[in-house]
Short mmCIF file of C-alpha atoms in Angstrom, two decimals:
data_model
loop_
_atom_site.label_atom_id
_atom_site.label_comp_id
_atom_site.label_asym_id
_atom_site.label_seq_id
_atom_site.Cartn_x
_atom_site.Cartn_y
_atom_site.Cartn_z
CA MET V 1 41.11 -45.40 48.62
CA LYS V 2 37.32 -45.44 48.51
CA ASP V 3 37.21 -41.63 48.86
CA LYS V 4 39.67 -41.28 45.97
CA ILE V 5 37.55 -43.58 43.80
CA ILE V 6 34.43 -41.52 44.61
CA SER V 7 36.29 -38.26 43.89
CA LYS V 8 37.50 -39.58 40.55
CA PHE V 9 33.96 -40.72 39.75
CA VAL V 10 32.51 -37.29 40.59
CA ILE V 11 35.17 -35.57 38.46
CA LEU V 12 34.43 -37.95 35.60
CA VAL V 13 30.66 -37.31 35.84
CA LEU V 14 31.19 -33.52 35.94
CA ALA V 15 33.46 -33.76 32.92
CA ILE V 16 30.85 -35.77 31.01
CA LEU V 17 28.11 -33.30 31.98
CA THR V 18 30.27 -30.37 30.89
CA ILE V 19 31.05 -31.97 27.55
CA SER V 20 27.35 -32.80 27.12
CA SER V 21 26.34 -29.22 27.92
CA ILE V 22 28.82 -27.81 25.42
CA SER V 23 27.67 -30.30 22.81
CA GLN V 24 24.03 -29.35 23.31
CA ALA V 25 24.85 -25.66 22.85
CA GLN V 26 26.58 -26.25 19.55
CA SER V 27 24.84 -25.57 16.25
CA LEU V 28 23.16 -28.24 14.20
CA ARG V 29 25.55 -29.92 11.82
CA SER V 30 25.12 -29.15 8.12
CA SER V 31 23.76 -32.64 7.56
CA GLU V 32 21.19 -32.06 10.30
CA ILE V 33 20.07 -28.79 8.70
CA ASP V 34 19.87 -30.62 5.37
CA ALA V 35 17.56 -33.20 6.92
CA LEU V 36 15.53 -30.50 8.71
CA VAL V 37 14.92 -28.59 5.47
CA GLU V 38 14.01 -31.73 3.53
CA ARG V 39 11.50 -32.69 6.22
CA SER V 40 10.03 -29.18 6.12
CA ILE V 41 9.64 -29.35 2.34
CA LYS V 42 7.57 -32.52 2.68
CA ALA V 43 5.62 -31.55 5.79
CA PHE V 44 4.53 -28.14 4.51
CA ASP V 45 4.30 -28.84 0.75
CA VAL V 46 6.97 -26.27 -0.12
CA PRO V 47 8.69 -26.84 -3.50
CA GLY V 48 11.91 -25.01 -2.61
CA ILE V 49 13.71 -23.57 0.41
CA SER V 50 17.08 -21.87 0.80
CA VAL V 51 18.73 -21.35 4.18
CA GLY V 52 21.66 -19.29 5.41
CA VAL V 53 23.31 -19.24 8.84
CA ILE V 54 26.07 -16.87 9.93
CA LYS V 55 27.85 -17.14 13.30
CA ASP V 56 30.68 -14.97 14.64
CA GLY V 57 31.18 -13.39 11.23
CA LYS V 58 31.49 -16.71 9.41
CA VAL V 59 28.97 -18.30 7.07
CA VAL V 60 28.34 -21.76 8.50
CA TYR V 61 25.52 -22.77 6.17
CA ALA V 62 24.30 -21.53 2.78
CA LYS V 63 22.32 -23.91 0.66
CA GLY V 64 19.16 -24.39 -1.37
CA HIS V 65 16.88 -27.42 -1.38
CA GLY V 66 14.09 -28.52 -3.66
CA VAL V 67 13.11 -26.71 -6.84
CA ARG V 68 12.60 -23.12 -7.92
CA SER V 69 9.43 -23.97 -9.83
CA LEU V 70 7.19 -26.98 -10.19
CA ASN V 71 6.86 -26.02 -13.86
CA THR V 72 10.58 -26.43 -14.60
CA ASN V 73 11.97 -28.48 -11.68
CA ALA V 74 15.08 -26.27 -11.82
CA LYS V 75 17.05 -26.67 -8.58
CA MET V 76 16.97 -24.05 -5.85
CA ASP V 77 20.35 -22.94 -4.48
CA GLU V 78 21.87 -20.26 -2.28
CA ASN V 79 21.90 -17.84 -5.23
CA THR V 80 18.22 -18.27 -6.13
CA LEU V 81 16.44 -14.91 -5.96
CA VAL V 82 13.25 -14.56 -3.93
CA GLY V 83 10.97 -11.62 -3.17
CA ILE V 84 11.65 -11.01 0.52
CA ALA V 85 8.46 -8.95 0.93
CA SER V 86 8.24 -7.20 4.32
CA ASN V 87 11.87 -8.00 5.11
CA SER V 88 12.34 -5.04 2.76
CA LYS V 89 11.11 -2.73 5.53
CA ALA V 90 14.51 -2.89 7.23
CA PHE V 91 16.10 -1.58 4.02
CA THR V 92 13.77 1.41 4.32
CA THR V 93 14.69 2.09 7.94
CA VAL V 94 18.42 1.74 7.27
CA ALA V 95 18.07 4.07 4.28
CA LEU V 96 16.42 6.61 6.56
CA GLY V 97 19.15 6.01 9.14
CA ILE V 98 21.75 6.92 6.51
CA LEU V 99 19.89 10.17 5.81
CA VAL V 100 19.73 10.85 9.56
CA ASP V 101 23.49 10.26 9.82
CA GLU V 102 24.03 12.76 7.01
CA GLY V 103 21.95 15.38 8.81
CA LYS V 104 19.34 15.52 6.06
CA ILE V 105 16.43 14.39 8.23
CA LYS V 106 15.60 13.60 11.86
CA TRP V 107 13.54 10.64 13.03
CA ASP V 108 11.10 13.03 14.72
CA ASP V 109 10.68 15.39 11.76
CA ARG V 110 7.08 15.87 10.68
CA VAL V 111 6.08 14.00 7.54
CA GLN V 112 4.28 17.10 6.25
CA ASP V 113 7.61 18.95 6.21
CA TYR V 114 8.61 16.66 3.32
CA ILE V 115 5.20 15.64 1.93
CA PRO V 116 2.86 18.61 2.55
CA GLU V 117 -0.14 16.79 1.05
CA PHE V 118 0.10 13.94 3.59
CA LYS V 119 -3.17 13.62 5.53
CA LEU V 120 -4.74 11.00 7.76
CA TYR V 121 -8.10 10.74 9.51
CA SER V 122 -7.46 13.68 11.86
CA PRO V 123 -5.90 17.14 11.35
CA TYR V 124 -4.01 16.80 14.64
CA VAL V 125 -2.58 13.40 13.74
CA SER V 126 -1.72 14.56 10.22
CA GLU V 127 0.15 17.63 11.47
CA ASN V 128 2.06 15.77 14.19
CA PHE V 129 2.83 12.54 12.35
CA THR V 130 6.60 11.97 12.25
CA ILE V 131 8.95 9.93 10.12
CA LYS V 132 9.31 7.53 13.04
CA ASP V 133 5.52 7.16 13.18
CA LEU V 134 5.59 5.91 9.58
CA LEU V 135 7.71 2.96 10.70
CA THR V 136 6.21 1.81 14.00
CA HIS V 137 2.68 0.49 13.31
CA ARG V 138 1.00 2.75 15.88
CA SER V 139 -0.82 5.16 13.56
CA GLY V 140 -4.34 4.43 14.77
CA LEU V 141 -5.20 2.72 11.48
CA GLY V 142 -6.29 -0.92 11.46
CA LEU V 143 -4.33 -4.02 10.50
CA GLY V 144 -3.41 -3.84 6.81
CA ALA V 145 -5.63 -0.82 6.23
CA GLY V 146 -5.70 0.15 2.57
CA ASP V 147 -3.58 -2.77 1.36
CA LEU V 148 -6.07 -3.50 -1.42
CA MET V 149 -4.63 -0.47 -3.20
CA PHE V 150 -1.63 -2.62 -4.13
CA PHE V 151 -2.62 -6.18 -3.20
CA PRO V 152 -3.11 -8.73 -4.73
CA ASP V 153 -2.19 -7.52 -8.19
CA GLY V 154 -0.63 -4.09 -7.90
CA SER V 155 -3.50 -2.61 -9.93
CA ASP V 156 -2.99 0.94 -11.18
CA PHE V 157 -2.71 2.91 -7.94
CA THR V 158 0.25 5.29 -7.86
CA ILE V 159 2.19 6.54 -4.84
CA LYS V 160 0.36 9.83 -5.32
CA ASP V 161 -2.98 7.99 -5.17
CA ILE V 162 -2.01 6.13 -2.01
CA ILE V 163 -0.84 9.27 -0.21
CA HIS V 164 -4.10 10.99 -1.15
CA ASN V 165 -6.34 8.07 -0.22
CA LEU V 166 -4.87 7.53 3.26
CA ARG V 167 -7.15 10.32 4.51
CA TYR V 168 -10.19 8.13 3.83
CA LEU V 169 -9.06 5.22 6.03
CA LYS V 170 -10.83 5.16 9.37
CA GLN V 171 -9.24 5.37 12.79
CA VAL V 172 -9.63 2.22 14.90
CA SER V 173 -7.44 3.15 17.91
CA GLN V 174 -5.90 6.20 19.52
CA PHE V 175 -2.78 7.62 17.88
CA ARG V 176 0.45 6.04 19.22
CA THR V 177 -1.35 3.70 21.62
CA LYS V 178 -1.82 0.35 19.84
CA TYR V 179 0.13 -1.92 17.51
CA ASP V 180 -1.55 -2.60 14.16
CA TYR V 181 0.69 -3.73 11.31
CA ASP V 182 0.74 -1.35 8.35
CA ASN V 183 2.21 -1.37 4.85
CA ASN V 184 1.03 1.86 3.28
CA LEU V 185 2.90 4.10 5.70
CA TYR V 186 6.16 2.41 4.68
CA ILE V 187 5.29 3.41 1.12
CA VAL V 188 5.09 6.99 2.40
CA ALA V 189 8.47 6.52 4.12
CA GLY V 190 9.90 5.47 0.77
CA GLU V 191 8.56 8.68 -0.74
CA VAL V 192 10.29 10.69 2.02
CA ILE V 193 13.56 9.02 0.98
CA ALA V 194 12.88 9.87 -2.67
CA ARG V 195 12.08 13.53 -2.01
CA VAL V 196 15.03 14.09 0.32
CA SER V 197 17.63 12.21 -1.74
CA GLY V 198 16.39 12.95 -5.24
CA ARG V 199 16.56 9.22 -6.00
CA SER V 200 13.72 6.72 -6.16
CA TRP V 201 13.52 4.25 -3.28
CA PRO V 202 14.91 1.35 -5.36
CA GLU V 203 17.73 3.50 -6.70
CA PHE V 204 18.71 4.74 -3.23
CA VAL V 205 18.64 1.27 -1.68
CA GLU V 206 20.65 -0.27 -4.51
CA GLU V 207 23.25 2.52 -4.61
CA ARG V 208 23.65 3.28 -0.90
CA ILE V 209 23.08 -0.16 0.67
CA MET V 210 23.34 -3.05 -1.78
CA ARG V 211 26.32 -1.81 -3.77
CA PRO V 212 28.56 -1.07 -0.73
CA LEU V 213 27.68 -4.43 0.84
CA GLY V 214 28.40 -6.32 -2.38
CA MET V 215 24.84 -7.54 -2.79
CA ALA V 216 25.48 -7.82 -6.51
CA SER V 217 22.52 -10.02 -7.43
CA SER V 218 19.86 -8.11 -5.50
CA ALA V 219 17.55 -5.26 -6.49
CA GLY V 220 14.85 -3.06 -5.02
CA LEU V 221 12.28 -4.47 -7.44
CA PHE V 222 11.96 -7.71 -9.41
CA GLU V 223 11.95 -5.83 -12.71
CA ARG V 224 15.29 -4.18 -11.80
CA LEU V 225 17.14 -7.50 -11.37
CA LYS V 226 20.09 -7.65 -13.75
CA ASP V 227 19.80 -11.41 -14.14
CA LYS V 228 16.47 -13.20 -13.75
CA SER V 229 17.72 -16.65 -14.78
CA ASN V 230 17.81 -17.94 -11.19
CA THR V 231 14.51 -16.74 -9.77
CA ILE V 232 11.59 -18.61 -8.26
CA ASP V 233 7.98 -19.02 -9.22
CA GLY V 234 5.55 -18.48 -6.38
CA HIS V 235 3.39 -21.41 -5.33
CA ALA V 236 0.19 -21.89 -3.38
CA SER V 237 -2.24 -24.64 -2.55
CA VAL V 238 -5.13 -24.20 -4.97
CA GLU V 239 -8.11 -26.33 -3.98
CA GLY V 240 -5.82 -28.87 -2.34
CA LYS V 241 -2.98 -28.97 -4.86
CA VAL V 242 0.23 -26.92 -4.73
CA GLN V 243 0.88 -25.20 -8.04
CA VAL V 244 2.60 -22.21 -9.63
CA ILE V 245 0.55 -19.03 -9.27
CA GLN V 246 0.64 -15.61 -10.88
CA ARG V 247 3.72 -13.57 -9.94
CA SER V 248 3.04 -10.72 -7.53
CA MET V 249 4.57 -7.70 -9.28
CA VAL V 250 5.40 -5.31 -6.45
CA ARG V 251 6.07 -1.81 -7.78
CA VAL V 252 4.35 0.97 -5.86
CA PRO V 253 4.82 -0.67 -2.42
CA ALA V 254 8.55 -1.24 -2.98
CA ALA V 255 9.55 0.40 0.32
CA ALA V 256 7.20 -1.97 2.15
CA GLY V 257 8.04 -5.17 0.29
CA GLY V 258 9.92 -4.81 -2.99
CA VAL V 259 13.42 -6.24 -2.46
CA ASN V 260 14.44 -9.38 -4.36
CA SER V 261 17.52 -11.10 -2.97
CA ASN V 262 19.14 -14.44 -2.17
CA ILE V 263 20.93 -16.19 0.66
CA THR V 264 24.38 -15.17 -0.57
CA ASP V 265 23.54 -11.47 -0.56
CA LEU V 266 21.35 -11.45 2.55
CA LEU V 267 24.13 -13.01 4.61
CA LYS V 268 26.13 -9.84 3.87
CA TRP V 269 23.15 -7.73 4.94
CA VAL V 270 22.80 -9.64 8.21
CA GLU V 271 26.56 -9.55 8.86
CA MET V 272 26.44 -5.75 8.62
CA PHE V 273 23.88 -5.63 11.43
CA LEU V 274 25.76 -8.12 13.59
CA SER V 275 28.90 -6.02 13.07
CA GLY V 276 27.22 -2.90 14.43
CA GLY V 277 26.63 -1.23 11.07
CA LYS V 278 30.04 -2.02 9.59
CA TYR V 279 31.13 -4.03 6.56
CA ASP V 280 34.49 -5.03 5.10
CA LYS V 281 35.87 -4.86 8.68
CA ASP V 282 36.22 -1.09 9.06
CA LYS V 283 33.78 0.52 6.61
CA ARG V 284 30.56 1.89 8.03
CA LEU V 285 27.17 1.77 6.33
CA VAL V 286 25.06 3.25 9.12
CA SER V 287 26.00 4.72 12.50
CA GLU V 288 25.76 2.79 15.75
CA LYS V 289 23.38 5.49 16.98
CA SER V 290 20.96 4.95 14.09
CA LEU V 291 21.25 1.17 14.39
CA LYS V 292 20.47 1.43 18.10
CA GLU V 293 17.34 3.43 17.25
CA ILE V 294 16.30 0.85 14.66
CA TRP V 295 16.71 -1.95 17.21
CA SER V 296 15.05 -0.12 20.12
CA PRO V 297 11.45 -0.91 21.14
CA GLN V 298 9.06 1.70 19.77
CA THR V 299 5.64 0.03 19.95
CA ILE V 300 4.77 -2.53 22.61
CA ILE V 301 3.20 -5.79 21.42
CA GLN V 302 1.21 -7.82 23.93
CA VAL V 303 2.70 -11.16 25.01
CA ASN V 304 -0.08 -13.55 26.01
CA SER V 305 2.17 -16.29 27.38
CA PRO V 306 5.93 -16.89 27.76
CA GLY V 307 5.83 -19.62 25.12
CA PRO V 308 8.65 -22.05 24.35
CA TYR V 309 11.40 -19.44 24.72
CA ASN V 310 10.22 -17.87 28.00
CA THR V 311 9.43 -14.58 26.25
CA HIS V 312 8.49 -11.70 28.55
CA PHE V 313 8.34 -8.73 26.16
CA ALA V 314 7.73 -8.07 22.51
CA ALA V 315 7.85 -4.84 20.57
CA TYR V 316 8.29 -3.38 17.14
CA GLY V 317 11.38 -1.31 16.50
CA LEU V 318 12.00 0.34 13.15
CA GLY V 319 11.56 -2.38 10.54
CA PHE V 320 12.11 -5.24 13.00
CA PHE V 321 10.23 -7.22 15.63
CA LEU V 322 12.06 -7.36 18.97
CA SER V 323 11.64 -9.80 21.85
CA ASP V 324 13.52 -11.75 24.49
CA VAL V 325 14.00 -15.44 23.68
CA ASN V 326 15.69 -17.83 26.06
CA GLY V 327 17.35 -14.88 27.80
CA TYR V 328 18.64 -13.24 24.61
CA LYS V 329 17.43 -10.30 22.55
CA GLN V 330 15.94 -11.46 19.26
CA VAL V 331 15.68 -9.21 16.21
CA THR V 332 13.52 -10.66 13.47
CA HIS V 333 11.04 -10.09 10.67
CA THR V 334 8.99 -12.15 8.29
CA GLY V 335 7.85 -11.35 4.80
CA GLY V 336 5.07 -12.66 2.64
CA LEU V 337 4.00 -12.14 -0.94
CA GLU V 338 1.60 -14.37 -2.80
CA GLY V 339 3.44 -17.62 -3.35
CA MET V 340 6.52 -16.91 -1.22
CA VAL V 341 7.36 -16.25 2.44
CA THR V 342 10.64 -15.45 4.18
CA GLN V 343 12.19 -14.89 7.60
CA ILE V 344 15.34 -13.18 8.85
CA THR V 345 16.31 -13.67 12.51
CA MET V 346 19.27 -12.35 14.50
CA ILE V 347 20.50 -12.98 18.04
CA PRO V 348 23.03 -10.12 18.37
CA GLU V 349 24.61 -11.36 21.62
CA LEU V 350 25.46 -14.66 19.95
CA LYS V 351 26.52 -12.99 16.68
CA LEU V 352 24.00 -15.33 15.07
CA GLY V 353 21.89 -14.77 11.98
CA ILE V 354 19.43 -17.16 10.31
CA ILE V 355 17.77 -16.60 6.93
CA VAL V 356 15.05 -18.79 5.40
CA LEU V 357 13.57 -18.12 1.94
CA THR V 358 10.72 -20.20 0.52
CA ASN V 359 8.58 -20.33 -2.62
CA GLN V 360 5.25 -21.30 -1.07
CA GLN V 361 3.02 -19.10 1.04
CA GLU V 362 3.06 -21.47 4.03
CA GLY V 363 4.86 -20.01 7.04
CA GLY V 364 5.24 -23.22 9.02
CA ALA V 365 8.35 -24.21 7.08
CA PHE V 366 10.45 -21.14 7.84
CA ARG V 367 9.34 -21.12 11.47
CA SER V 368 10.24 -24.78 11.93
CA ILE V 369 13.68 -24.33 10.40
CA THR V 370 14.50 -21.12 12.25
CA ASN V 371 13.33 -22.41 15.63
CA GLN V 372 15.12 -25.76 15.30
CA ILE V 373 18.39 -24.01 14.44
CA LEU V 374 17.89 -21.60 17.35
CA ASP V 375 17.30 -24.53 19.70
CA GLY V 376 20.70 -25.92 18.72
CA TYR V 377 22.46 -22.71 19.69
CA PHE V 378 20.37 -22.33 22.86
CA GLY V 379 21.12 -25.90 23.95
CA LYS V 380 17.41 -26.74 23.95
CA THR V 381 16.46 -30.31 23.15
CA GLY V 382 13.33 -32.41 22.96
CA ARG V 383 11.11 -30.43 20.61
CA ASP V 384 10.47 -31.33 16.99
CA TRP V 385 9.27 -28.10 15.42
CA VAL V 386 8.38 -29.67 12.07
CA THR V 387 6.02 -32.14 13.73
CA ASP V 388 4.49 -29.56 16.08
CA LEU V 389 3.94 -26.81 13.52
CA SER V 390 2.74 -29.26 10.89
CA ALA V 391 0.08 -30.47 13.33
CA ALA V 392 -0.87 -26.86 14.11
CA ARG V 393 -1.14 -26.17 10.38
CA GLN V 394 -3.45 -29.13 9.81
CA LYS V 395 -5.64 -28.01 12.71
CA ALA V 396 -5.88 -24.46 11.33
CA LEU V 397 -6.69 -25.75 7.84
CA ALA V 398 -9.40 -28.03 9.21
CA GLU V 399 -10.96 -25.20 11.22
CA ALA V 400 -10.92 -22.88 8.20
CA LYS V 401 -12.45 -25.59 6.02
CA ALA V 402 -15.25 -26.05 8.52
CA VAL V 403 -16.06 -22.34 8.20
CA THR V 404 -15.99 -22.27 4.40
CA ASP V 405 -17.91 -25.56 4.11
CA LYS V 406 -20.66 -24.16 6.33
CA VAL V 407 -20.94 -21.07 4.14
CA ALA V 408 -21.00 -23.20 0.98
CA ALA V 409 -23.82 -25.27 2.47
CA GLU V 410 -25.84 -22.12 3.17
CA VAL V 411 -25.30 -20.94 -0.41
CA ALA V 412 -26.49 -24.30 -1.75
CA LYS V 413 -29.50 -24.14 0.57
CA ALA V 414 -30.42 -20.65 -0.68
CA LYS V 415 -30.14 -21.80 -4.28
CA ALA V 416 -32.24 -24.92 -3.70
CA SER V 417 -35.01 -23.09 -1.84
CA GLY V 418 -35.29 -20.29 -4.36
CA GLY V 419 -36.09 -17.98 -1.46
CA ILE V 420 -33.72 -15.22 -2.46
CA THR V 421 -34.36 -12.00 -0.52
CA LEU V 422 -32.49 -9.71 -2.92
CA ASP V 423 -33.04 -10.04 -6.63
CA PRO V 424 -29.66 -9.95 -8.46
CA THR V 425 -31.26 -7.55 -10.94
CA ALA V 426 -31.81 -5.08 -8.12
CA VAL V 427 -28.22 -5.14 -6.87
CA ALA V 428 -26.60 -4.88 -10.31
CA GLY V 429 -24.96 -1.53 -10.97
CA ARG V 430 -21.90 0.60 -10.28
CA TYR V 431 -20.56 1.15 -6.77
CA SER V 432 -17.69 3.24 -5.47
CA ASP V 433 -15.51 3.34 -2.35
CA ALA V 434 -13.67 6.53 -1.36
CA TRP V 435 -10.18 5.00 -1.41
CA PHE V 436 -10.55 1.86 -3.51
CA GLY V 437 -12.54 3.31 -6.38
CA GLU V 438 -15.22 1.84 -8.61
CA ILE V 439 -16.48 -1.71 -9.03
CA SER V 440 -19.28 -3.08 -11.15
CA LEU V 441 -21.90 -5.72 -10.41
CA ASP V 442 -23.14 -6.94 -13.77
CA LEU V 443 -25.66 -9.58 -14.78
CA LYS V 444 -24.28 -11.75 -17.57
CA ASP V 445 -26.09 -14.86 -18.76
CA GLY V 446 -28.07 -14.91 -15.56
CA LYS V 447 -24.96 -14.70 -13.36
CA LEU V 448 -24.08 -11.77 -11.12
CA ARG V 449 -20.43 -10.80 -11.62
CA PHE V 450 -18.21 -8.63 -9.40
CA ALA V 451 -15.43 -6.74 -11.21
CA SER V 452 -12.99 -4.22 -9.78
CA LYS V 453 -11.92 -1.44 -12.11
CA ARG V 454 -8.53 -0.89 -10.46
CA SER V 455 -7.68 -4.38 -9.20
CA PRO V 456 -8.45 -6.78 -12.07
CA ARG V 457 -7.84 -10.00 -10.10
CA LEU V 458 -10.78 -9.11 -7.89
CA THR V 459 -13.26 -10.50 -10.39
CA GLY V 460 -15.70 -13.27 -9.59
CA GLU V 461 -19.21 -14.62 -9.43
CA MET V 462 -21.66 -13.69 -6.68
CA TYR V 463 -24.10 -16.07 -5.00
CA PRO V 464 -27.03 -15.31 -2.66
CA TYR V 465 -26.23 -16.22 0.95
CA LYS V 466 -28.65 -15.01 3.63
CA ALA V 467 -31.10 -12.12 3.79
CA ASN V 468 -29.28 -9.12 2.28
CA SER V 469 -25.98 -10.93 1.87
CA PHE V 470 -24.16 -12.58 -1.00
CA ILE V 471 -20.76 -14.18 -1.25
CA VAL V 472 -18.27 -13.49 -4.02
CA ARG V 473 -16.17 -16.39 -5.27
CA TRP V 474 -13.10 -15.05 -7.05
CA ASP V 475 -12.15 -16.53 -10.42
CA ASP V 476 -8.51 -16.73 -9.31
CA ARG V 477 -8.67 -19.62 -6.85
CA SER V 478 -5.09 -19.09 -5.67
CA MET V 479 -6.12 -16.07 -3.60
CA ASP V 480 -8.09 -17.96 -0.91
CA ALA V 481 -9.99 -14.74 -0.28
CA ASP V 482 -13.68 -15.29 -1.05
CA ALA V 483 -15.77 -12.69 0.74
CA PHE V 484 -19.18 -11.86 2.15
CA VAL V 485 -20.99 -8.94 0.49
CA ASN V 486 -23.60 -7.37 2.76
CA PHE V 487 -26.00 -4.88 1.14
CA GLN V 488 -27.59 -1.87 2.83
CA LEU V 489 -31.12 -1.02 1.69
CA ASP V 490 -33.08 2.22 1.60
CA VAL V 491 -36.62 2.50 3.02
CA GLU V 492 -38.00 1.11 -0.25
CA GLY V 493 -35.79 -1.98 0.03
CA ARG V 494 -33.45 -0.93 -2.79
CA PRO V 495 -29.70 -1.66 -2.42
CA GLN V 496 -27.75 1.56 -1.85
CA GLY V 497 -24.37 0.19 -0.91
CA PHE V 498 -22.50 -2.71 0.65
CA THR V 499 -19.68 -3.76 2.93
CA MET V 500 -17.44 -6.81 2.66
CA LYS V 501 -15.64 -9.30 4.90
CA ALA V 502 -13.34 -12.24 4.18
CA ILE V 503 -14.95 -15.64 4.75
CA SER V 504 -11.96 -17.80 5.71
CA PRO V 505 -10.06 -17.05 8.93
CA LEU V 506 -6.87 -17.85 6.99
CA THR V 507 -7.35 -15.13 4.37
CA ASP V 508 -4.31 -12.82 4.25
CA PHE V 509 -4.95 -9.63 6.24
CA SER V 510 -3.95 -7.54 3.21
CA TYR V 511 -7.31 -8.43 1.68
CA ASP V 512 -8.77 -5.72 3.90
CA PHE V 513 -12.31 -6.00 2.54
CA HIS V 514 -13.66 -4.90 5.92
CA ASP V 515 -12.24 -1.40 5.35
CA LEU V 516 -14.38 -0.89 2.24
CA GLU V 517 -17.69 0.99 2.20
CA PHE V 518 -19.24 0.95 -1.24
CA HIS V 519 -22.04 3.32 -2.26
CA ARG V 520 -24.15 3.03 -5.37
CA SER V 521 -23.01 5.45 -8.05
CA LEU V 522 -25.19 4.20 -10.92
#
């Protein structure tokens, strides 16, 4: 009798443990995701967030929270359109995959076969650079090299200008040996699509990808949206207060970051991937072979520690980051424009896709939401991502403030002492960089002003710092990109040129001031 009681007890305990295990592996309930998003909005000062989750071919969550704009307080929903920025890169690789399927190109074709004028820092690299090399961030160029040709304000650089100017960017690593994220080479990839297909990149993507998938609200560029009534304003923290900032009008870099879409449409995009390239059950957008290539590791990315998901490898495929998380393959990408950031994540083995779109340039929100939802499906408990990433954010902000405050103190000290090494009158003049073009340093009412000819938002006042250095404080305070300006002198002590470097460690890498080498032209 006692043995039977023990047996029944063991069976009961096993049953409870089994039920508990199954429960832990289930997704978060809609109400729990609601609460998670609302907490993220408050913790990270994000005005609006929309989230989509698809599992086993079914949409299990699609909803917006907060507002599209602090200026209007219009509600954000699942149909609110957001610039998805670098999540557009996957549209470029799928577009190329379609052309590969049609036999019009090969992944390993040379870029110069389609764009003869394409040149980089080395004749060998230029001649052997392939279409696949455009997509894999292993070119030998540095992180974000040349991004100032289109960032922050689009300026007046054309695709022709960018292709020409790539030759002036310096090599920082050996060809095909090191991962360094790049945007400009995706612009070149978009031009390959245009020259092969006879259609512009936005036209090709809209006609060959968005239209078949039924992504009726989306477009390859903001200006091509048919209906702009449900779009966001971008937001950023400007001197401690979140506010609407100037819209980033992506045009030339469309193939790197131009798509505008919403949760409703992007769920169809993600479902296509999770269905092996198919849509509407039996229609095929891109072949399994091309999709396999897109999702195969191309460039290894160093993993410093296993982290919370016991990650052992990380790599870049074609338009996606790849890694192992909790024993599963993860396919993901983030995207950031000024005032908005996004993330798309897929776990193919679980037929799971998660999309988070936000209208503030703070990445902690989308990471918290994505990771907490993933934890639900992985059966992981005990971690509060909102709390953890919010604390990490505050730490990073405090460290950055310490850096900028120290610089500000040095500027004030230089002003108070009057011991300025370089007279502003001596540095005033015209300067030119090989790929960025001309800027002017002008004295107006006793103030030294920096003004870019081709990127108008890069305008600001300069202040003496130390020795031969100044800082430039941009008029547009939303950019968070003030920079050091370090002058080089000739033997007579006259300024002949200067280099630049961002001051804050949190400045977006696309402000690649460090790649500039200005020489006096007047």
